[in-house]
Amino acid sequence: MLQPALPPPVRETGTLAWMRRNLFSNLWNALISVVALVVIAWGVLSLLNWMVFAANWDRVWANLRLMSIFRYPIELVWRPMASVMIVIFLFGMSAGLSKDGTGRIVRSAYNWMMGFVGFITLVALFAFPSVRFLWIAVVVLGVAGFWLARAVPVLAKALPWLWIASWFVSLFFLLGVGGNGNNPTGLEFVPPNLWGGIILTFFFSVTGIVLCFPLGIALALGRQSKLPAIKYFCIFYIEIIRGAPLITWLFTASLLLPLFLGGIRPEAIIRAQVAIVLFAAAYMAENVRGGLQALPKGQREAAHALGLTPWDSMRLIILPQALRSVIPAIVGLFIGLFKDTSLITIVGLFDLFAVALKVATQPESKLIAGGIVRELFIFMAIFYWFFCFRMSVASRQLEQELGLGTR
């Protein structure tokens, strides 16, 4: 006798269904999951208990200015803040001009950044009266840039050039030129050896990311060139640079480079920045080359059939698809570059990591039982995590928008 047909199983969704499938699917998985959850809960609760009741945050709080701008003159702190205002204003314009699609990623990053800036402004209102109005101006300009771009869409044509000009203007504000105490017509010169802390970390990170991207693309294209001189030069450069760690090239730029410049000795910051850019560009070139090799040959043939010149086919057809396929690798390189800036400590530059170590050796810090090294490292971990996580979120959003990893 035939049995009646059974109804189809009900699909289980939600958190409980996911836990049942992945954490408690059988006895052994359930035991491992329970033990792991107990260990994680114990670790998190112990850390929170120490951070709230046992950690000494007073010394970290008292040295926030030192970790932010190091020895940059306090009376000139408005100049790095002016650079922040320019960037936030242009960020607001970029979000205001962005449309659906990838524009949602820019707006999401803008919302995160404005939330971060708003939090700092709230802290400055009560704890740092000397800069409270500067941070209020940052928030106002961020909002103003957004609504200005919404009201004047034609600004989209000028936005790329404004971003390029912003780097030079920001550098002018940070460095200063043409002025001194007796000459108010210019900005007083601030030697780069006074830069440090978060300012220096962002300077190395942003400059390195911006410059290594086009240089890496040029090296990747040069490696595929049919001209032997260009091809083998790019291969030689990429393999030599990738054959040694970043710290080696930092030492080379810091100690050996002046020997080849005939007595000319660039600032230590410039030497280290050049080493970071050249190092990152070699890895960027390999990422881009992987994207170019993954592209089907038919794309090049289709571009040729359309009558496009080699330059137009590379610019409009091949390179956009190649970059699209290696977005995770490129963002991973940017995140690694942001974290690797802490290596400049070894060549005598004072980024956030170096300044934090300096704070830990202050006499007032040594008087505290156990020191404040743990507090400083937690502060730095939160700082690096925030920006690295934000970059990874933007990468994931871009992949979803472009349909990467989906069929």
CSV table of C-alpha atoms in Angstrom, one decimal:
chain,number,residue,atom,x,y,z
A,1,MET,CA,0.0,0.0,0.0
A,2,LEU,CA,1.4,3.4,-1.0
A,3,GLN,CA,2.2,5.8,1.8
A,4,PRO,CA,0.8,9.3,1.5
A,5,ALA,CA,3.3,11.9,0.3
A,6,LEU,CA,5.0,13.8,3.1
A,7,PRO,CA,4.8,17.6,3.1
A,8,PRO,CA,8.1,19.4,2.2
A,9,PRO,CA,10.3,20.2,5.3
A,10,VAL,CA,9.8,23.7,6.7
A,11,ARG,CA,12.8,25.8,6.1
A,12,GLU,CA,14.4,27.0,9.3
A,13,THR,CA,15.9,30.5,9.4
A,14,GLY,CA,17.1,32.9,11.9
A,15,THR,CA,19.7,32.9,14.7
A,16,LEU,CA,18.4,29.8,16.4
A,17,ALA,CA,18.4,27.8,13.2
A,18,TRP,CA,21.9,29.0,12.4
A,19,MET,CA,23.2,28.0,15.8
A,20,ARG,CA,21.5,24.6,15.6
A,21,ARG,CA,23.1,23.9,12.2
A,22,ASN,CA,26.6,25.2,13.0
A,23,LEU,CA,27.1,25.1,16.7
A,24,PHE,CA,24.9,22.3,18.1
A,25,SER,CA,24.5,19.9,15.1
A,26,ASN,CA,25.7,16.9,17.2
A,27,LEU,CA,27.0,16.1,20.7
A,28,TRP,CA,30.7,16.9,20.0
A,29,ASN,CA,29.9,20.2,18.3
A,30,ALA,CA,27.7,21.1,21.2
A,31,LEU,CA,30.4,20.4,23.8
A,32,ILE,CA,33.0,22.3,21.9
A,33,SER,CA,30.7,25.2,21.4
A,34,VAL,CA,29.7,25.4,25.1
A,35,VAL,CA,33.4,25.2,26.2
A,36,ALA,CA,34.4,27.9,23.6
A,37,LEU,CA,31.5,30.2,24.6
A,38,VAL,CA,32.4,29.9,28.3
A,39,VAL,CA,36.1,30.7,27.6
A,40,ILE,CA,35.2,33.7,25.4
A,41,ALA,CA,32.7,35.0,28.0
A,42,TRP,CA,35.3,34.6,30.8
A,43,GLY,CA,37.9,36.4,28.7
A,44,VAL,CA,35.6,39.3,27.7
A,45,LEU,CA,34.2,39.8,31.2
A,46,SER,CA,37.8,39.7,32.7
A,47,LEU,CA,38.9,42.3,30.1
A,48,LEU,CA,36.0,44.6,30.8
A,49,ASN,CA,36.4,44.3,34.5
A,50,TRP,CA,40.1,45.3,34.2
A,51,MET,CA,39.3,48.1,31.8
A,52,VAL,CA,36.6,49.6,34.0
A,53,PHE,CA,37.9,49.0,37.5
A,54,ALA,CA,41.6,48.3,37.5
A,55,ALA,CA,43.1,50.1,34.4
A,56,ASN,CA,44.7,53.5,34.9
A,57,TRP,CA,43.5,55.7,32.0
A,58,ASP,CA,44.5,59.0,33.6
A,59,ARG,CA,48.0,58.9,32.0
A,60,VAL,CA,46.6,58.0,28.6
A,61,TRP,CA,44.1,60.8,28.9
A,62,ALA,CA,46.8,63.3,30.0
A,63,ASN,CA,49.0,62.4,27.0
A,64,LEU,CA,46.3,62.5,24.2
A,65,ARG,CA,47.7,65.7,22.9
A,66,LEU,CA,51.2,64.2,22.8
A,67,MET,CA,50.0,61.1,21.0
A,68,SER,CA,48.0,63.2,18.5
A,69,ILE,CA,50.5,65.9,17.4
A,70,PHE,CA,53.7,65.0,19.3
A,71,ARG,CA,55.9,68.1,19.5
A,72,TYR,CA,53.9,70.2,16.9
A,73,PRO,CA,53.7,73.7,18.5
A,74,ILE,CA,50.5,73.9,20.5
A,75,GLU,CA,49.9,77.5,19.4
A,76,LEU,CA,49.9,76.3,15.7
A,77,VAL,CA,47.6,73.4,16.3
A,78,TRP,CA,45.0,75.2,14.1
A,79,ARG,CA,47.1,74.3,11.1
A,80,PRO,CA,46.7,70.5,11.3
A,81,MET,CA,43.1,71.1,12.2
A,82,ALA,CA,42.7,73.1,9.0
A,83,SER,CA,43.9,70.1,7.1
A,84,VAL,CA,41.3,68.0,8.8
A,85,MET,CA,38.6,70.5,7.9
A,86,ILE,CA,39.6,70.4,4.2
A,87,VAL,CA,39.5,66.6,4.1
A,88,ILE,CA,36.1,66.4,5.9
A,89,PHE,CA,34.7,69.2,3.7
A,90,LEU,CA,35.7,67.3,0.6
A,91,PHE,CA,34.5,64.0,2.1
A,92,GLY,CA,31.1,65.7,2.6
A,93,MET,CA,31.1,66.9,-1.0
A,94,SER,CA,31.9,63.4,-2.2
A,95,ALA,CA,29.0,62.0,-0.2
A,96,GLY,CA,26.7,64.7,-1.4
A,97,LEU,CA,27.5,64.1,-5.1
A,98,SER,CA,27.4,60.3,-4.9
A,99,LYS,CA,24.5,58.5,-6.5
A,100,ASP,CA,23.0,55.1,-6.2
A,101,GLY,CA,25.2,52.1,-6.6
A,102,THR,CA,28.8,52.6,-5.4
A,103,GLY,CA,27.7,56.0,-4.1
A,104,ARG,CA,26.0,54.3,-1.2
A,105,ILE,CA,29.5,53.1,-0.1
A,106,VAL,CA,30.8,56.7,0.0
A,107,ARG,CA,27.7,57.8,2.0
A,108,SER,CA,28.1,55.0,4.4
A,109,ALA,CA,31.8,55.8,5.0
A,110,TYR,CA,30.8,59.5,5.4
A,111,ASN,CA,28.3,58.6,8.0
A,112,TRP,CA,30.9,56.6,9.9
A,113,MET,CA,33.4,59.3,9.7
A,114,MET,CA,31.0,62.0,10.8
A,115,GLY,CA,30.0,59.8,13.8
A,116,PHE,CA,33.7,59.4,14.7
A,117,VAL,CA,34.3,63.2,14.3
A,118,GLY,CA,31.1,63.9,16.3
A,119,PHE,CA,32.4,61.7,19.2
A,120,ILE,CA,35.7,63.5,19.2
A,121,THR,CA,34.0,66.9,19.2
A,122,LEU,CA,31.8,65.8,22.2
A,123,VAL,CA,34.9,64.8,24.1
A,124,ALA,CA,36.7,68.1,23.2
A,125,LEU,CA,33.7,70.1,24.4
A,126,PHE,CA,34.2,68.9,28.0
A,127,ALA,CA,37.9,67.9,28.1
A,128,PHE,CA,39.9,70.0,25.7
A,129,PRO,CA,38.6,73.6,25.7
A,130,SER,CA,41.5,74.8,23.6
A,131,VAL,CA,40.4,72.9,20.5
A,132,ARG,CA,36.6,72.6,21.1
A,133,PHE,CA,35.7,75.3,18.5
A,134,LEU,CA,38.1,73.8,16.0
A,135,TRP,CA,36.3,70.5,16.2
A,136,ILE,CA,32.9,72.1,16.0
A,137,ALA,CA,34.1,73.8,12.8
A,138,VAL,CA,35.1,70.3,11.5
A,139,VAL,CA,31.6,69.0,12.0
A,140,VAL,CA,30.0,72.1,10.5
A,141,LEU,CA,32.2,71.9,7.4
A,142,GLY,CA,31.5,68.2,7.0
A,143,VAL,CA,27.8,68.9,6.9
A,144,ALA,CA,28.2,72.0,4.8
A,145,GLY,CA,30.2,70.1,2.2
A,146,PHE,CA,27.4,67.5,1.9
A,147,TRP,CA,24.6,70.0,1.4
A,148,LEU,CA,26.7,72.3,-0.9
A,149,ALA,CA,27.3,69.4,-3.2
A,150,ARG,CA,23.6,68.5,-3.2
A,151,ALA,CA,22.7,72.1,-4.1
A,152,VAL,CA,25.4,72.5,-6.8
A,153,PRO,CA,25.8,69.2,-8.6
A,154,VAL,CA,28.1,70.8,-11.2
A,155,LEU,CA,30.8,70.6,-8.6
A,156,ALA,CA,31.3,66.9,-9.5
A,157,LYS,CA,33.5,68.0,-12.4
A,158,ALA,CA,35.9,69.8,-10.1
A,159,LEU,CA,35.9,67.3,-7.2
A,160,PRO,CA,38.8,65.1,-8.4
A,161,TRP,CA,41.0,68.2,-8.8
A,162,LEU,CA,39.9,69.5,-5.5
A,163,TRP,CA,41.1,66.2,-3.8
A,164,ILE,CA,44.4,66.5,-5.6
A,165,ALA,CA,44.8,70.1,-4.5
A,166,SER,CA,43.8,69.3,-1.0
A,167,TRP,CA,47.0,67.2,-0.4
A,168,PHE,CA,49.2,70.1,-1.4
A,169,VAL,CA,47.2,72.6,0.6
A,170,SER,CA,47.2,70.3,3.7
A,171,LEU,CA,51.0,69.8,3.4
A,172,PHE,CA,51.4,73.6,3.1
A,173,PHE,CA,49.4,74.1,6.3
A,174,LEU,CA,51.3,71.3,8.2
A,175,LEU,CA,54.8,72.4,7.0
A,176,GLY,CA,54.4,76.2,6.5
A,177,VAL,CA,56.5,78.3,4.3
A,178,GLY,CA,57.5,81.9,3.9
A,179,GLY,CA,56.9,83.1,7.4
A,180,ASN,CA,58.5,83.4,10.8
A,181,GLY,CA,57.8,85.3,14.1
A,182,ASN,CA,58.6,88.6,12.5
A,183,ASN,CA,56.9,88.0,9.2
A,184,PRO,CA,53.2,87.5,9.5
A,185,THR,CA,52.6,87.3,5.8
A,186,GLY,CA,53.5,83.6,5.6
A,187,LEU,CA,53.1,80.5,7.8
A,188,GLU,CA,55.8,79.8,10.3
A,189,PHE,CA,57.9,76.8,9.2
A,190,VAL,CA,57.4,73.7,11.3
A,191,PRO,CA,60.2,71.2,10.7
A,192,PRO,CA,59.1,67.7,10.0
A,193,ASN,CA,61.1,66.4,12.9
A,194,LEU,CA,58.4,68.0,15.1
A,195,TRP,CA,55.7,66.0,13.5
A,196,GLY,CA,54.6,62.8,15.2
A,197,GLY,CA,51.8,60.8,16.7
A,198,ILE,CA,48.5,60.4,14.8
A,199,ILE,CA,49.4,63.2,12.4
A,200,LEU,CA,52.4,61.2,11.2
A,201,THR,CA,50.6,57.9,11.1
A,202,PHE,CA,47.9,59.4,8.8
A,203,PHE,CA,50.5,61.3,6.7
A,204,PHE,CA,52.4,58.1,5.9
A,205,SER,CA,49.2,56.0,5.4
A,206,VAL,CA,47.3,58.4,3.2
A,207,THR,CA,50.3,59.4,1.1
A,208,GLY,CA,51.4,55.8,0.7
A,209,ILE,CA,48.0,54.5,-0.4
A,210,VAL,CA,47.4,57.4,-2.8
A,211,LEU,CA,50.9,57.2,-4.5
A,212,CYS,CA,51.4,53.4,-4.5
A,213,PHE,CA,48.1,52.8,-6.4
A,214,PRO,CA,49.0,54.5,-9.8
A,215,LEU,CA,52.6,53.5,-9.5
A,216,GLY,CA,51.6,49.9,-9.0
A,217,ILE,CA,49.3,50.0,-12.0
A,218,ALA,CA,52.1,51.5,-14.1
A,219,LEU,CA,54.5,48.7,-13.0
A,220,ALA,CA,51.9,46.0,-13.7
A,221,LEU,CA,51.3,47.4,-17.2
A,222,GLY,CA,55.0,47.8,-17.8
A,223,ARG,CA,55.6,44.2,-16.8
A,224,GLN,CA,53.3,43.1,-19.7
A,225,SER,CA,54.9,45.5,-22.2
A,226,LYS,CA,56.3,44.2,-25.4
A,227,LEU,CA,59.3,46.6,-25.1
A,228,PRO,CA,62.1,44.5,-23.4
A,229,ALA,CA,63.7,47.4,-21.6
A,230,ILE,CA,60.5,48.4,-19.9
A,231,LYS,CA,59.4,44.8,-19.2
A,232,TYR,CA,62.6,43.6,-17.6
A,233,PHE,CA,63.1,46.8,-15.7
A,234,CYS,CA,59.6,46.4,-14.1
A,235,ILE,CA,60.3,42.7,-13.4
A,236,PHE,CA,63.6,43.5,-11.9
A,237,TYR,CA,62.2,46.2,-9.7
A,238,ILE,CA,59.2,44.2,-8.5
A,239,GLU,CA,61.2,41.1,-7.7
A,240,ILE,CA,64.0,43.0,-5.9
A,241,ILE,CA,61.6,45.0,-3.8
A,242,ARG,CA,59.5,42.0,-2.9
A,243,GLY,CA,62.6,40.0,-2.0
A,244,ALA,CA,63.2,41.9,1.2
A,245,PRO,CA,61.0,43.0,4.1
A,246,LEU,CA,59.8,46.6,4.5
A,247,ILE,CA,62.1,47.2,7.5
A,248,THR,CA,65.1,46.5,5.2
A,249,TRP,CA,64.1,49.2,2.8
A,250,LEU,CA,63.3,51.6,5.6
A,251,PHE,CA,66.9,51.2,6.8
A,252,THR,CA,68.2,51.5,3.3
A,253,ALA,CA,66.3,54.7,2.7
A,254,SER,CA,67.3,56.1,6.1
A,255,LEU,CA,71.0,55.2,6.1
A,256,LEU,CA,72.2,54.4,2.6
A,257,LEU,CA,70.2,56.7,0.4
A,258,PRO,CA,72.0,59.9,1.4
A,259,LEU,CA,75.3,58.3,0.4
A,260,PHE,CA,74.1,58.2,-3.3
A,261,LEU,CA,72.8,61.7,-3.4
A,262,GLY,CA,76.1,63.6,-3.3
A,263,GLY,CA,75.7,65.2,0.1
A,264,ILE,CA,72.0,66.0,-0.2
A,265,ARG,CA,70.2,64.6,2.8
A,266,PRO,CA,66.4,64.7,2.5
A,267,GLU,CA,64.3,64.8,5.7
A,268,ALA,CA,63.9,61.5,7.4
A,269,ILE,CA,60.2,61.6,6.9
A,270,ILE,CA,60.6,62.0,3.1
A,271,ARG,CA,63.1,59.1,3.0
A,272,ALA,CA,60.9,56.8,4.9
A,273,GLN,CA,57.8,57.8,2.8
A,274,VAL,CA,59.6,57.0,-0.4
A,275,ALA,CA,60.6,53.6,0.9
A,276,ILE,CA,57.0,52.8,1.9
A,277,VAL,CA,55.6,54.0,-1.4
A,278,LEU,CA,58.1,52.0,-3.5
A,279,PHE,CA,57.6,48.9,-1.3
A,280,ALA,CA,53.8,49.0,-1.5
A,281,ALA,CA,53.8,49.7,-5.3
A,282,ALA,CA,55.6,46.5,-5.9
A,283,TYR,CA,52.9,44.5,-4.2
A,284,MET,CA,50.2,46.5,-5.8
A,285,ALA,CA,51.8,45.7,-9.2
A,286,GLU,CA,51.5,42.0,-8.5
A,287,ASN,CA,47.9,42.3,-7.4
A,288,VAL,CA,47.0,44.2,-10.6
A,289,ARG,CA,49.0,41.7,-12.7
A,290,GLY,CA,46.9,38.9,-11.2
A,291,GLY,CA,43.7,40.7,-12.3
A,292,LEU,CA,45.1,41.3,-15.8
A,293,GLN,CA,46.0,37.6,-16.2
A,294,ALA,CA,42.6,36.5,-14.9
A,295,LEU,CA,40.8,38.5,-17.6
A,296,PRO,CA,39.5,36.3,-20.5
A,297,LYS,CA,41.4,36.8,-23.7
A,298,GLY,CA,38.0,37.5,-25.4
A,299,GLN,CA,37.8,40.9,-23.7
A,300,ARG,CA,40.9,42.1,-25.5
A,301,GLU,CA,39.7,40.6,-28.8
A,302,ALA,CA,36.3,42.3,-28.3
A,303,ALA,CA,38.0,45.7,-27.7
A,304,HIS,CA,40.1,45.2,-30.8
A,305,ALA,CA,37.0,44.3,-32.8
A,306,LEU,CA,35.3,47.6,-31.7
A,307,GLY,CA,38.2,49.5,-33.2
A,308,LEU,CA,39.6,50.8,-29.9
A,309,THR,CA,43.2,51.8,-29.7
A,310,PRO,CA,45.4,49.8,-27.3
A,311,TRP,CA,45.3,52.7,-24.8
A,312,ASP,CA,41.5,53.0,-25.0
A,313,SER,CA,41.0,49.3,-24.7
A,314,MET,CA,43.2,49.2,-21.6
A,315,ARG,CA,41.6,52.2,-20.1
A,316,LEU,CA,38.0,51.4,-20.8
A,317,ILE,CA,37.7,47.6,-21.1
A,318,ILE,CA,40.7,45.7,-19.6
A,319,LEU,CA,41.9,47.7,-16.6
A,320,PRO,CA,38.5,48.3,-15.0
A,321,GLN,CA,37.7,44.6,-15.1
A,322,ALA,CA,41.1,43.6,-13.8
A,323,LEU,CA,40.9,46.0,-10.8
A,324,ARG,CA,37.4,44.8,-10.1
A,325,SER,CA,38.5,41.2,-9.7
A,326,VAL,CA,41.3,42.1,-7.3
A,327,ILE,CA,39.5,44.5,-4.9
A,328,PRO,CA,39.9,42.2,-1.9
A,329,ALA,CA,43.7,42.0,-2.5
A,330,ILE,CA,44.0,45.7,-3.0
A,331,VAL,CA,42.1,46.6,0.1
A,332,GLY,CA,44.1,44.0,2.1
A,333,LEU,CA,47.3,45.8,0.9
A,334,PHE,CA,45.9,49.1,2.0
A,335,ILE,CA,45.0,47.8,5.4
A,336,GLY,CA,48.5,46.2,5.8
A,337,LEU,CA,50.1,49.4,4.7
A,338,PHE,CA,48.1,51.4,7.3
A,339,LYS,CA,49.4,49.0,10.1
A,340,ASP,CA,52.9,48.8,8.7
A,341,THR,CA,53.5,52.5,9.2
A,342,SER,CA,54.3,51.6,12.8
A,343,LEU,CA,57.6,50.3,11.5
A,344,ILE,CA,58.9,53.8,11.0
A,345,THR,CA,59.6,53.8,14.8
A,346,ILE,CA,62.7,51.7,14.0
A,347,VAL,CA,64.3,54.5,12.0
A,348,GLY,CA,63.7,57.1,14.6
A,349,LEU,CA,60.4,58.6,13.6
A,350,PHE,CA,57.7,59.1,16.2
A,351,ASP,CA,54.4,57.8,14.9
A,352,LEU,CA,51.5,56.8,17.3
A,353,PHE,CA,53.3,53.6,18.3
A,354,ALA,CA,56.6,55.3,19.1
A,355,VAL,CA,54.9,58.2,21.0
A,356,ALA,CA,53.0,55.6,23.1
A,357,LEU,CA,56.2,53.9,24.0
A,358,LYS,CA,57.6,57.2,25.0
A,359,VAL,CA,54.6,57.9,27.2
A,360,ALA,CA,55.1,54.5,28.9
A,361,THR,CA,58.7,55.5,29.9
A,362,GLN,CA,57.6,58.9,31.5
A,363,PRO,CA,58.5,59.1,35.2
A,364,GLU,CA,54.8,59.6,36.1
A,365,SER,CA,53.9,56.4,34.2
A,366,LYS,CA,56.6,54.4,35.9
A,367,LEU,CA,55.3,55.4,39.3
A,368,ILE,CA,52.1,53.5,38.6
A,369,ALA,CA,52.2,49.9,39.7
A,370,GLY,CA,52.5,47.7,36.6
A,371,GLY,CA,52.9,50.7,34.3
A,372,ILE,CA,50.5,51.7,31.7
A,373,VAL,CA,51.8,49.7,28.7
A,374,ARG,CA,48.6,47.6,28.6
A,375,GLU,CA,46.4,50.7,28.6
A,376,LEU,CA,48.4,52.2,25.8
A,377,PHE,CA,48.3,49.1,23.7
A,378,ILE,CA,44.5,48.8,24.1
A,379,PHE,CA,44.2,52.4,23.0
A,380,MET,CA,46.3,51.8,19.9
A,381,ALA,CA,44.5,48.6,19.1
A,382,ILE,CA,41.1,50.4,19.2
A,383,PHE,CA,42.6,53.2,16.9
A,384,TYR,CA,44.0,50.8,14.3
A,385,TRP,CA,40.9,48.5,14.5
A,386,PHE,CA,38.5,51.3,13.8
A,387,PHE,CA,40.1,52.4,10.5
A,388,CYS,CA,41.1,48.9,9.3
A,389,PHE,CA,37.6,47.6,10.0
A,390,ARG,CA,36.1,50.6,8.2
A,391,MET,CA,38.3,49.8,5.1
A,392,SER,CA,37.2,46.2,5.2
A,393,VAL,CA,33.5,47.1,5.4
A,394,ALA,CA,33.9,49.4,2.4
A,395,SER,CA,35.6,46.6,0.5
A,396,ARG,CA,32.8,44.2,1.3
A,397,GLN,CA,30.2,46.7,0.3
A,398,LEU,CA,32.0,47.4,-3.0
A,399,GLU,CA,32.2,43.6,-3.7
A,400,GLN,CA,28.5,43.2,-3.1
A,401,GLU,CA,27.7,46.2,-5.3
A,402,LEU,CA,29.8,44.9,-8.2
A,403,GLY,CA,28.5,41.4,-7.8
A,404,LEU,CA,31.8,39.8,-6.9
A,405,GLY,CA,31.6,36.3,-5.5
A,406,THR,CA,28.0,35.8,-6.6
A,407,ARG,CA,26.5,33.9,-9.5
